[in-house]
Amino acid sequence: MGFAGIAVGAAMAGLRPICEFMTFNFSMQAIDQVINSAAKTYYMSGGLQNVPIVFRGPNGASAGVAAQHSQCFAAWYGHCPGLKVVSPWNAEDAKGLIKSAIRDNNPVVMLENELMYGVAFEFPQEAQSKDFLIPIGKAKIERQGTHITVVAHSRPVGHCVEAAAVLAKEGIECEVINMRTIRPMDIETIEASVMKTNHLVTVEGGWPQFGVGAEICARIMEGPAFNFLDAPAVRVTGTDVPMPYAKILEDNCVPQVKDIIFAIKKTLNI
Amino acid sequence: MRKMFVAAMCRVLPRNALKKKPASRMLGATGNFSNQATFDIKKCELHRLEKGPPVKAVLTREEGLQYYRTMQVIRRMELKADQLYKQKFIRGFCHLCDGQEACCVGLEAGIQPTDHVITSYRAHGLCYTRGLSVRSILTELTGRRGGCAKGKGGSMHMYGKYFYGGNGIVGSQGPMGAGIALACKYKGNKEISLTLYGDGAANQGQIAEAFNMASLWKLPCVFICENNLYGMGTATTRAAASTEYYKRGHVIPGLRVDGMDVLCVREATKFAADHCRSGKGPIVMELQTYRYHGHSMSDPGVSYRSREEIQSVRNKRDPIMQLSDRIVTGQLASVEELKEIDGDVRKEIEDAAQFAITDLEPPLEEIAHHLYKDNPPFEVRGANQWIKYKSIS
């Protein structure tokens, strides 16, 4: 509350602060400053006062940190107009999105992932440049496919890529979409893909009710892609309980590769 | 913005060039009236301070007339808002500050226009002293397109240059004000941040957090507790274990100021501003003041305090009365001159109110504008998927 508010005030007065939450679980206390003081201000002021601030930090499940330290806030922040919300998966995403977030003149929430901090990735040449930016609001197709569209954000993107590799051996070609941005959501990329593959599975770490997948499904129903679906869209999510501590329980609270494969096959009626 | 700037400077700094007086008035000024007078002001109670603000204040004729006019504008503007609210031109929340005029006018007189101010929802007075016109304030209250926030904000969300609102969430402006002070220190521009909050918000955790960080990092922040004795309907004695709000910054020095005396507020503000500008870190000022209205227009204000109490403050401590008495006894101006100002002010408010109730509502097509700054236009969903609005920065 205190330092989040200080960061917002500093942003209003002309600095470009980056406010780091140790994890987004702690942002719940400070969330009033994020939403009411940062997100809504440009609108409430009729365009007079903008808040060029970045809130960043690890989001979602980690390993063995239990219920109060494992919540995913993508749906919470993604709900609010006036905010931009990004969710990187790999190293290139992290770099490009944080730079775009900092250069953006609006409040941006960057939902990182603690378990991804230690994972190494191939870093393409153009990403080495200090001006390498990933546009906020644009998803990336990580893997082309024809049979089914699989959409995810953050760490689950990696699980989807793994699942796709396993299924490729069985002749099932998955198109894996890395959302990169939660808000404003790039629904057009998802729609175009669904219109090609006719099937959709969404994957996220957060709880199912009112989650990111729920929003994607609702928007698909409202748009042109609905008529191209050969089966209802399916969601793969975190288990609908507060995160338990014991390893066997925790492992079954986040979507695993096998859960994604199962959902894909169910959707394709295989 | 620049207009607002000049307007703010006009409010409390005497600007001869900007005020045209008829020749006879000028003669009267040099003939019958003094140019300035010195008044005794109440000594401030001090916390962790060796010396406090002076106990005498010099008021020039121009300052006197300027402060008087500004306070009258605020008084009449708030009363007009009361009227418009009862006539249903103003909706929702409306928190009036009549009775507290000496606070905003005194504060403004003690700082520079380039200093920064942030306050709570009881903001209309400060909106005016910070440079927003009565017209733009009343029109924002009536929710029309000519309002200072284009009708999008309402009573609690009015912004201006060096003025960060108007904040609806109790106490949220505390840390924000400390953040503004951080920006001033970071930029090294010798500007300060006045961060106002009420006696109710003083008990908030985030105020304590703001005190801690401001003190730790020596931020140039003047924390100002406007103690009007009631947090909504709860008397300070029922809400706070310690009602010595000027001491609540603990290691932060503090002053307790008579918030009904514009000169006392001005001198204390100058003192506090100097303290911050010299790099000593934050300071707390408690302004002991009173609001005539209830907490908001939904509160008659008499279920938790007596009419006798309210009347007593009006009769004995009204800030405008105190100033006008001084002006007259100090021979700075005549009663007739003050009455002329009253008439002028009444007209200004009437004109502004007339505009406020006749101006058009904001256009529906702009409902989604100003969501993001410097963004390419995009579509925003309406009440159903077929209703789409365009959002322009």
XYZ file of C-alpha atoms in Angstrom:
663
model
C 0.000 0.000 0.000
C 2.651 2.447 1.105
C 5.316 1.933 -1.494
C 2.847 1.132 -4.254
C 1.164 4.476 -3.579
C 4.524 6.224 -3.475
C 5.362 4.751 -6.864
C 2.033 5.935 -8.295
C 2.551 9.439 -6.921
C 6.062 9.568 -8.348
C 4.717 8.483 -11.747
C 2.076 11.203 -11.648
C 4.728 13.786 -10.838
C 6.868 12.937 -13.853
C 9.088 9.976 -13.023
C 8.798 6.537 -14.650
C 8.924 4.156 -11.693
C 8.946 0.378 -11.721
C 7.192 -0.956 -8.647
C 8.239 -4.476 -7.822
C 6.101 -6.792 -5.730
C 7.989 -9.680 -4.207
C 5.160 -11.738 -5.603
C 1.798 -10.550 -6.836
C 0.186 -12.151 -3.798
C 1.390 -9.124 -1.834
C -0.114 -6.837 -4.412
C -3.524 -7.810 -3.082
C -2.926 -5.463 -0.157
C -1.761 -2.729 -2.469
C -4.311 -3.415 -5.176
C -6.255 -0.235 -4.406
C -3.265 1.825 -5.490
C -2.855 -0.258 -8.670
C -6.489 -0.024 -9.714
C -7.968 3.109 -8.166
C -4.929 5.351 -8.169
C -3.102 4.111 -11.267
C -5.438 2.366 -13.705
C -8.461 4.641 -13.507
C -6.789 8.036 -13.277
C -6.261 8.866 -16.948
C -9.939 8.213 -17.613
C -11.290 9.928 -14.478
C -9.234 13.028 -15.172
C -10.603 13.292 -18.703
C -7.138 12.708 -20.142
C -5.251 15.189 -17.962
C -3.233 12.924 -15.695
C -1.520 9.772 -16.911
C 0.414 7.306 -14.782
C 3.461 5.847 -16.581
C 4.194 3.080 -14.102
C 5.132 -0.593 -14.314
C 4.136 -3.072 -11.628
C 6.147 -6.240 -11.979
C 6.828 -9.388 -10.049
C 6.365 -13.155 -9.974
C 2.794 -14.345 -10.385
C 1.081 -17.671 -9.875
C 2.300 -20.958 -8.472
C 5.877 -21.478 -7.446
C 7.171 -24.612 -5.688
C 6.064 -25.513 -2.196
C 5.120 -21.985 -1.145
C 1.531 -22.994 -0.377
C -1.785 -21.213 -0.555
C -1.084 -17.584 0.287
C 1.888 -17.340 -2.033
C 0.647 -19.128 -5.130
C -2.281 -17.206 -6.569
C -2.488 -16.185 -10.215
C -3.665 -12.611 -10.707
C -4.059 -12.600 -14.488
C -7.871 -12.612 -14.250
C -7.922 -10.042 -11.437
C -5.819 -7.451 -13.259
C -7.057 -8.443 -16.702
C -10.538 -7.437 -15.572
C -9.766 -3.718 -15.258
C -10.003 -1.113 -18.004
C -7.203 1.410 -17.922
C -4.567 -1.233 -17.110
C -2.401 -3.123 -19.507
C -1.412 -6.609 -18.390
C 1.391 -8.662 -19.909
C 2.542 -12.179 -19.167
C 5.884 -13.305 -20.626
C 6.830 -16.926 -21.160
C 10.427 -17.085 -22.356
C 13.507 -14.853 -22.123
C 12.736 -12.975 -25.313
C 9.195 -12.253 -24.063
C 10.527 -11.039 -20.744
C 12.959 -8.619 -22.304
C 10.724 -7.293 -25.042
C 7.690 -6.911 -22.813
C 9.414 -5.215 -19.894
C 10.905 -2.629 -22.250
C 7.562 -2.011 -23.893
C 5.970 -1.757 -20.484
C 8.487 0.805 -19.282
C 8.194 2.884 -22.438
C 4.398 2.813 -22.306
C 2.857 5.947 -20.808
C 0.182 3.935 -19.045
C 0.092 1.613 -16.029
C 1.316 -1.854 -17.037
C 1.210 -4.960 -14.854
C 3.851 -7.511 -15.801
C 3.085 -10.962 -14.465
C 6.330 -12.891 -14.411
C 6.887 -16.446 -13.194
C 9.368 -17.444 -10.533
C 9.935 -20.911 -11.915
C 10.805 -19.438 -15.321
C 13.545 -17.170 -13.984
C 15.966 -20.092 -13.973
C 15.093 -21.528 -17.400
C 17.500 -20.834 -20.276
C 16.262 -20.103 -23.797
C 17.726 -19.535 -27.215
C 17.939 -15.778 -27.547
C 17.474 -14.592 -31.145
C 19.894 -12.025 -32.546
C 17.433 -9.161 -32.809
C 16.479 -9.609 -29.162
C 20.019 -8.636 -28.173
C 19.419 -5.026 -29.211
C 18.643 -2.560 -26.455
C 15.679 -1.309 -28.428
C 14.156 -4.732 -28.919
C 10.488 -4.324 -28.051
C 7.572 -6.701 -28.116
C 4.332 -4.829 -28.796
C 1.806 -4.979 -25.988
C -1.451 -6.498 -27.246
C -0.008 -8.937 -29.768
C 0.100 -12.712 -29.323
C 2.737 -14.950 -30.903
C 2.253 -18.242 -32.656
C 5.002 -20.368 -31.144
C 4.266 -23.394 -33.236
C 2.222 -23.693 -36.414
C -0.399 -26.416 -36.596
C -3.543 -27.491 -38.418
C -5.586 -29.716 -36.150
C -6.173 -27.688 -33.001
C -5.437 -24.273 -31.471
C -3.871 -24.342 -28.030
C -3.685 -20.953 -26.277
C -1.738 -20.236 -23.107
C 0.204 -17.554 -21.254
C 3.305 -17.677 -19.078
C 4.803 -21.000 -17.954
C 1.995 -23.199 -19.351
C 3.083 -22.133 -22.872
C 6.116 -24.355 -22.351
C 3.896 -27.249 -21.286
C 1.786 -26.738 -24.446
C 4.890 -26.813 -26.625
C 5.911 -30.065 -24.917
C 2.440 -31.531 -25.368
C 2.509 -30.531 -29.036
C 5.839 -32.325 -29.514
C 4.413 -35.512 -27.985
C 1.254 -35.325 -30.094
C 3.196 -34.613 -33.284
C 4.540 -38.141 -33.052
C 0.943 -39.353 -33.243
C 0.291 -37.151 -36.255
C -1.626 -34.458 -34.387
C -0.369 -30.981 -35.279
C -1.140 -28.387 -32.601
C -0.955 -24.647 -33.214
C 0.421 -23.194 -29.976
C -0.311 -19.552 -29.278
C 1.603 -17.627 -26.636
C -0.750 -14.832 -25.554
C 2.037 -12.553 -24.258
C -0.581 -9.932 -23.357
C -3.648 -10.522 -21.172
C -5.067 -7.038 -21.636
C -5.658 -5.790 -24.288
C -6.199 -9.351 -25.443
C -5.213 -10.279 -29.006
C -8.361 -12.204 -29.777
C -7.872 -11.744 -33.514
C -4.845 -14.058 -33.602
C -6.783 -16.696 -31.664
C -9.835 -16.333 -33.902
C -7.804 -16.623 -37.098
C -6.210 -19.769 -35.738
C -9.516 -21.330 -34.660
C -11.004 -20.569 -38.045
C -8.153 -22.624 -39.460
C -8.051 -25.534 -37.001
C -11.711 -25.688 -35.868
C -10.735 -26.682 -32.315
C -9.691 -24.759 -29.237
C -8.078 -25.584 -25.914
C -7.028 -22.834 -23.496
C -4.406 -23.455 -20.805
C -3.644 -21.350 -17.728
C -2.270 -21.739 -14.221
C -5.049 -19.768 -12.549
C -8.367 -21.030 -11.176
C -11.115 -21.846 -13.690
C -13.940 -19.640 -12.509
C -13.893 -16.226 -14.229
C -10.427 -16.951 -15.586
C -8.475 -16.117 -18.706
C -9.767 -19.209 -20.505
C -13.346 -18.284 -19.651
C -12.830 -14.897 -21.269
C -11.301 -16.423 -24.400
C -14.203 -18.860 -24.751
C -16.767 -16.083 -24.316
C -15.103 -13.939 -26.951
C -14.802 -16.848 -29.389
C -18.540 -17.424 -29.013
C -19.222 -13.774 -29.774
C -17.016 -13.609 -32.833
C -16.713 -15.125 -36.314
C -14.703 -18.131 -35.082
C -17.699 -19.715 -33.321
C -19.135 -21.023 -36.558
C -15.849 -22.732 -37.314
C -15.733 -24.772 -34.103
C -16.278 -28.484 -34.593
C -16.382 -29.049 -30.834
C -16.936 -26.909 -27.748
C -13.875 -25.004 -26.616
C -12.159 -26.582 -23.643
C -10.243 -25.047 -20.731
C -7.276 -26.482 -18.848
C -6.706 -24.610 -15.602
C -5.345 -24.802 -12.105
C -7.334 -27.020 -9.753
C -10.125 -25.131 -8.018
C -8.611 -25.189 -4.508
C -6.213 -22.985 -2.561
C -2.716 -24.287 -3.314
C -1.799 -27.132 -0.949
C 1.698 -27.711 0.344
C 2.364 -31.442 -0.090
C 4.176 -32.142 -3.345
C 1.761 -34.716 -4.684
C -1.133 -32.342 -4.064
C 0.670 -29.300 -5.465
C 1.649 -31.224 -8.616
C -2.011 -31.959 -9.230
C -3.026 -28.346 -8.763
C -1.248 -26.987 -11.826
C -1.950 -28.136 -15.401
C 0.560 -30.795 -16.381
C 1.541 -31.885 -19.895
C -0.612 -34.993 -19.531
C -3.669 -32.876 -18.653
C -3.151 -30.763 -21.746
C -2.726 -33.826 -23.983
C -5.864 -35.373 -22.492
C -7.880 -32.205 -23.139
C -6.597 -31.941 -26.714
C -7.521 -35.517 -27.480
C -10.951 -35.121 -25.888
C -11.588 -32.040 -28.017
C -10.493 -33.851 -31.147
C -12.577 -36.835 -30.092
C -9.569 -39.142 -30.235
C -2.744 24.547 -18.409
C -0.930 27.824 -18.503
C -4.186 29.655 -17.963
C -4.778 27.556 -14.860
C -1.300 28.452 -13.718
C -1.872 32.149 -14.035
C -5.245 31.730 -12.411
C -3.663 29.951 -9.472
C -1.151 32.712 -9.028
C -3.966 35.219 -9.193
C -5.831 33.549 -6.383
C -3.593 34.363 -3.499
C -0.649 36.353 -4.735
C -1.422 40.020 -5.203
C -1.075 40.830 -8.871
C -1.759 44.464 -9.486
C -1.398 44.187 -13.202
C -4.099 41.574 -13.455
C -6.695 43.378 -11.421
C -7.919 46.641 -12.882
C -9.230 49.031 -10.269
C -11.219 52.194 -11.103
C -9.330 55.384 -10.371
C -11.498 56.336 -7.389
C -10.694 53.068 -5.680
C -6.981 53.747 -6.053
C -7.381 57.172 -4.488
C -9.327 55.588 -1.660
C -6.527 53.075 -1.168
C -3.813 55.584 -0.632
C -6.040 58.116 1.056
C -8.025 56.312 3.709
C -6.411 52.930 4.066
C -3.133 51.512 5.198
C -1.070 49.412 2.872
C -0.530 46.767 5.472
C -1.177 45.821 9.061
C 0.391 43.429 11.517
C -1.686 40.963 13.476
C -1.035 38.620 16.343
C -1.615 35.004 15.473
C -1.950 32.012 17.706
C 1.263 30.268 18.663
C 1.484 26.789 17.145
C 1.984 23.823 19.419
C 5.219 22.130 18.454
C 6.385 18.555 18.298
C 10.092 17.858 17.983
C 10.730 21.420 16.921
C 12.829 23.999 18.725
C 11.191 26.968 17.070
C 7.890 27.423 15.337
C 6.289 29.850 12.926
C 6.189 33.561 13.919
C 3.398 34.788 16.202
C 2.843 37.915 14.189
C 1.770 38.123 10.569
C 1.860 41.032 8.174
C -1.151 41.361 5.921
C -0.996 43.776 3.029
C -4.129 45.413 1.722
C -3.833 43.523 -1.524
C -3.320 40.205 0.200
C -6.249 40.871 2.465
C -8.595 41.607 -0.400
C -7.262 38.671 -2.367
C -7.645 36.170 0.469
C -11.067 37.552 1.273
C -12.259 37.239 -2.280
C -10.887 33.737 -2.661
C -12.488 32.541 0.558
C -15.788 34.066 -0.430
C -15.629 32.386 -3.814
C -15.053 29.033 -2.144
C -17.828 29.650 0.396
C -20.339 30.682 -2.225
C -19.259 27.950 -4.621
C -19.805 25.298 -1.983
C -23.179 26.734 -1.024
C -24.130 26.796 -4.674
C -23.085 23.161 -4.964
C -25.351 22.409 -1.992
C -28.217 24.097 -3.801
C -27.516 22.337 -7.094
C -27.313 19.003 -5.303
C -30.717 19.500 -3.699
C -32.071 20.445 -7.111
C -30.616 17.169 -8.380
C -28.217 18.778 -10.845
C -25.370 17.185 -8.936
C -25.487 13.439 -8.216
C -23.635 10.908 -6.149
C -21.007 12.144 -3.737
C -20.552 15.803 -2.896
C -18.279 16.649 0.032
C -18.291 20.355 0.853
C -15.586 22.318 2.595
C -17.415 25.454 3.732
C -15.926 26.411 7.053
C -12.509 25.184 5.983
C -11.723 28.019 3.578
C -8.811 29.338 5.630
C -7.062 26.006 5.129
C -6.942 26.027 1.347
C -6.353 29.749 1.008
C -3.717 29.822 3.744
C -1.901 26.793 2.306
C -1.806 28.269 -1.166
C -0.486 31.549 0.221
C 2.393 29.713 1.853
C 3.657 27.831 -1.180
C 4.641 28.422 -4.797
C 2.324 27.661 -7.703
C 4.941 25.122 -8.818
C 4.708 23.178 -5.578
C 2.529 20.109 -5.617
C -0.742 19.477 -3.808
C -2.776 16.321 -3.343
C -5.821 15.909 -1.174
C -8.873 13.808 -0.372
C -12.396 13.985 -1.760
C -13.210 17.239 0.064
C -11.326 18.969 -2.704
C -13.378 21.742 -4.292
C -11.705 24.550 -2.351
C -8.228 23.380 -3.313
C -9.344 22.838 -6.910
C -10.101 26.546 -7.014
C -6.956 27.750 -5.260
C -4.877 25.533 -7.517
C -6.239 27.260 -10.578
C -9.397 25.525 -11.767
C -12.160 28.028 -12.521
C -15.456 27.986 -10.636
C -17.128 27.306 -13.953
C -15.008 24.226 -14.655
C -15.555 22.924 -11.115
C -19.343 23.392 -11.051
C -19.658 22.033 -14.575
C -17.728 18.941 -13.561
C -20.091 18.559 -10.607
C -23.094 18.696 -12.902
C -21.408 16.166 -15.178
C -21.219 18.213 -18.360
C -18.648 18.289 -21.125
C -17.261 21.659 -20.016
C -16.171 20.229 -16.680
C -12.484 20.129 -15.801
C -12.468 16.365 -16.267
C -14.891 16.522 -19.198
C -17.648 15.148 -16.983
C -15.782 11.867 -16.540
C -14.601 12.425 -12.982
C -17.167 14.204 -10.868
C -16.717 15.730 -7.439
C -13.845 13.588 -6.263
C -11.722 13.392 -9.390
C -10.712 16.871 -10.472
C -7.119 17.372 -11.559
C -4.959 20.299 -12.604
C -1.349 21.252 -13.128
C 0.547 20.575 -9.896
C -2.726 19.328 -8.420
C -3.302 15.601 -8.200
C -6.926 15.580 -7.148
C -9.405 14.800 -5.528
C -9.008 11.161 -4.370
C -11.975 9.016 -3.458
C -10.293 6.267 -1.452
C -9.670 7.446 2.100
C -5.978 7.837 2.772
C -4.767 6.647 -0.639
C -3.420 10.128 -1.305
C -1.036 9.808 1.664
C 1.532 7.531 0.017
C 0.884 9.170 -3.354
C 1.819 12.555 -1.922
C 5.008 11.068 -0.508
C 5.682 9.709 -3.993
C 5.242 13.155 -5.472
C 7.763 14.420 -2.923
C 10.086 11.623 -3.994
C 9.845 12.826 -7.573
C 10.688 16.378 -6.426
C 13.720 15.156 -4.518
C 14.793 12.916 -7.395
C 14.607 15.808 -9.818
C 16.329 18.134 -7.370
C 13.969 20.982 -8.185
C 13.381 22.270 -4.631
C 9.663 21.764 -5.068
C 7.628 20.279 -2.240
C 4.525 18.163 -1.917
C 1.565 19.121 0.294
C -0.249 15.923 1.166
C -3.608 16.479 2.852
C -5.702 13.951 4.720
C -8.408 14.093 7.369
C -8.650 13.122 11.006
C -10.301 9.866 9.913
C -7.592 8.937 7.416
C -4.956 9.718 10.047
C -5.668 6.311 11.579
C -4.927 4.481 8.331
C -2.017 2.121 7.963
C -0.923 3.575 4.660
C -0.503 7.004 6.279
C 1.895 5.399 8.745
C 3.711 3.754 5.834
C 3.969 7.093 4.071
C 5.339 8.720 7.260
C 7.940 5.991 7.577
C 9.288 6.162 4.048
C 9.126 9.944 3.827
C 11.105 10.171 7.042
C 13.578 7.468 6.076
C 14.347 9.054 2.722
C 13.908 12.675 3.870
C 11.256 13.396 1.285
C 10.142 17.040 0.967
C 6.594 16.249 2.003
C 4.342 18.382 4.203
C 1.746 16.018 5.631
C -1.317 18.061 6.498
C -4.054 16.655 8.705
C -7.237 18.688 8.266
C -8.789 17.906 11.611
C -12.415 18.975 11.410
C -13.233 16.926 14.523
C -15.348 14.289 12.776
C -14.458 11.410 10.487
C -17.808 11.124 8.742
C -20.000 10.853 11.852
C -17.362 9.653 14.278
C -15.860 12.176 16.643
C -12.063 12.124 16.884
C -12.269 11.107 20.539
C -14.134 7.948 19.509
C -11.816 7.124 16.615
C -8.270 7.845 17.681
C -6.321 6.656 20.678
C -4.253 9.804 20.273
C -5.972 12.906 18.919
C -2.738 14.849 18.847
C -2.524 14.412 15.092
C 0.504 16.677 14.778
C 2.450 14.214 16.916
C 1.321 11.152 15.013
C 4.325 11.289 12.681
C 6.300 10.143 15.700
C 9.875 10.986 14.713
C 8.582 13.518 12.184
C 8.362 17.068 13.595
C 4.893 18.541 13.752
C 2.847 21.683 14.328
C -0.694 22.211 15.465
C -2.206 25.187 13.657
C -5.389 27.205 14.041
C -7.015 26.201 10.768
C -9.718 28.884 11.006
C -7.185 31.706 10.778
C -5.859 32.165 7.259
C -2.794 34.047 8.503
C -1.924 31.344 10.990
C -2.221 28.737 8.235
C -0.133 30.831 5.875
C 2.702 31.390 8.344
C 2.719 27.748 9.390
C 2.766 26.650 5.754
C 5.688 28.930 4.964
C 7.505 27.505 7.955
C 6.756 23.933 6.931
C 7.672 24.590 3.300
C 11.044 26.043 4.358
C 11.652 23.017 6.529
C 11.121 20.682 3.593
C 12.948 22.776 1.040
C 16.023 22.915 3.238
C 16.285 19.125 3.013
C 15.288 18.334 6.585
C 12.699 15.802 5.451
C 8.964 15.675 6.043
C 6.898 17.610 8.552
C 3.348 17.171 9.837
C 0.876 20.046 10.150
C -2.425 19.598 11.943
C -4.951 22.222 10.902
C -7.676 22.517 13.500
C -10.695 23.415 11.466
C -14.437 22.799 11.159
C -16.906 21.958 8.430
C -20.377 23.430 8.537
C -21.910 20.808 6.291
C -22.151 17.160 7.142
C -19.592 14.715 5.806
C -21.312 14.814 2.431
C -24.643 15.879 1.022
C -26.130 12.606 2.246
C -25.300 13.575 5.805
C -27.333 16.324 7.498
C -24.471 16.634 9.948
C -26.586 17.058 13.059
C -27.009 13.520 14.294
C -23.519 13.400 15.791
C -23.050 17.040 16.717
C -25.354 19.743 18.011
C -26.678 22.674 16.054
C -25.407 24.815 18.934
C -21.878 23.623 18.266
C -22.103 24.448 14.571
C -23.658 27.831 15.286
C -21.038 28.598 17.892
C -18.224 28.020 15.409
C -19.978 30.207 12.861
C -20.383 33.012 15.337
C -16.995 32.892 16.993
C -14.500 31.359 14.588
C -15.762 31.704 11.036
C -12.638 32.119 8.888
C -14.098 34.721 6.540
C -15.469 36.752 9.432
C -12.104 36.649 11.181
C -10.370 37.958 8.096
C -12.911 40.664 7.317
C -12.786 41.878 10.934
C -9.028 42.178 10.648
C -9.201 43.952 7.320
C -11.629 46.502 8.712
C -10.008 47.048 12.118
C -6.579 47.138 10.475
C -7.938 49.798 8.158
C -6.879 47.888 5.077
C -10.232 48.306 3.347
C -13.779 49.433 4.060
C -16.863 47.375 4.740
C -18.306 48.750 1.505
C -15.352 47.472 -0.472
C -15.808 44.036 0.994
C -19.498 44.166 0.194
C -18.635 45.068 -3.373
C -16.420 42.014 -3.553
C -19.300 39.938 -2.179
C -21.542 41.185 -4.964
C -18.903 40.458 -7.555
C -18.372 36.967 -6.206
C -22.087 36.262 -6.143
C -22.280 37.179 -9.798
C -19.289 35.022 -10.689
C -20.837 32.018 -8.987
C -24.244 32.622 -10.546
C -22.738 32.855 -14.017
C -20.744 29.692 -13.449
C -23.785 27.852 -12.112
C -25.873 28.956 -15.037
C -23.280 27.525 -17.401
C -23.010 24.383 -15.321
C -26.685 23.564 -15.622
C -27.056 24.471 -19.272
C -23.898 22.971 -20.748
C -24.347 19.736 -22.691
C -23.585 16.340 -21.266
C -20.486 14.623 -22.635
C -21.082 13.020 -26.046
C -21.813 9.322 -25.864
C -19.283 8.685 -28.637
C -16.530 9.742 -26.253
C -17.482 7.307 -23.500
C -14.386 5.193 -24.160
C -11.894 8.000 -24.740
C -8.912 8.533 -22.445
C -8.422 4.943 -21.376
C -4.782 4.967 -22.423
C -2.410 7.797 -23.256
C -0.487 7.867 -26.534
C -2.251 4.755 -27.784
C -3.511 4.103 -31.296
C -7.327 4.094 -31.412
C -9.007 0.814 -30.505
C -12.460 -0.611 -29.932
C -14.147 -0.920 -26.570
C -17.008 -3.251 -25.800
C -20.334 -1.770 -24.715
C -23.187 -3.347 -22.805
C -23.392 -6.148 -25.319
C -21.135 -7.444 -28.082
C -22.831 -5.392 -30.793
C -22.303 -2.089 -29.042
C -18.814 -0.867 -29.811
C -17.186 2.403 -28.849
C -14.045 3.923 -30.229
C -11.293 4.753 -27.755
C -8.993 7.637 -28.587
C -6.181 8.789 -26.358
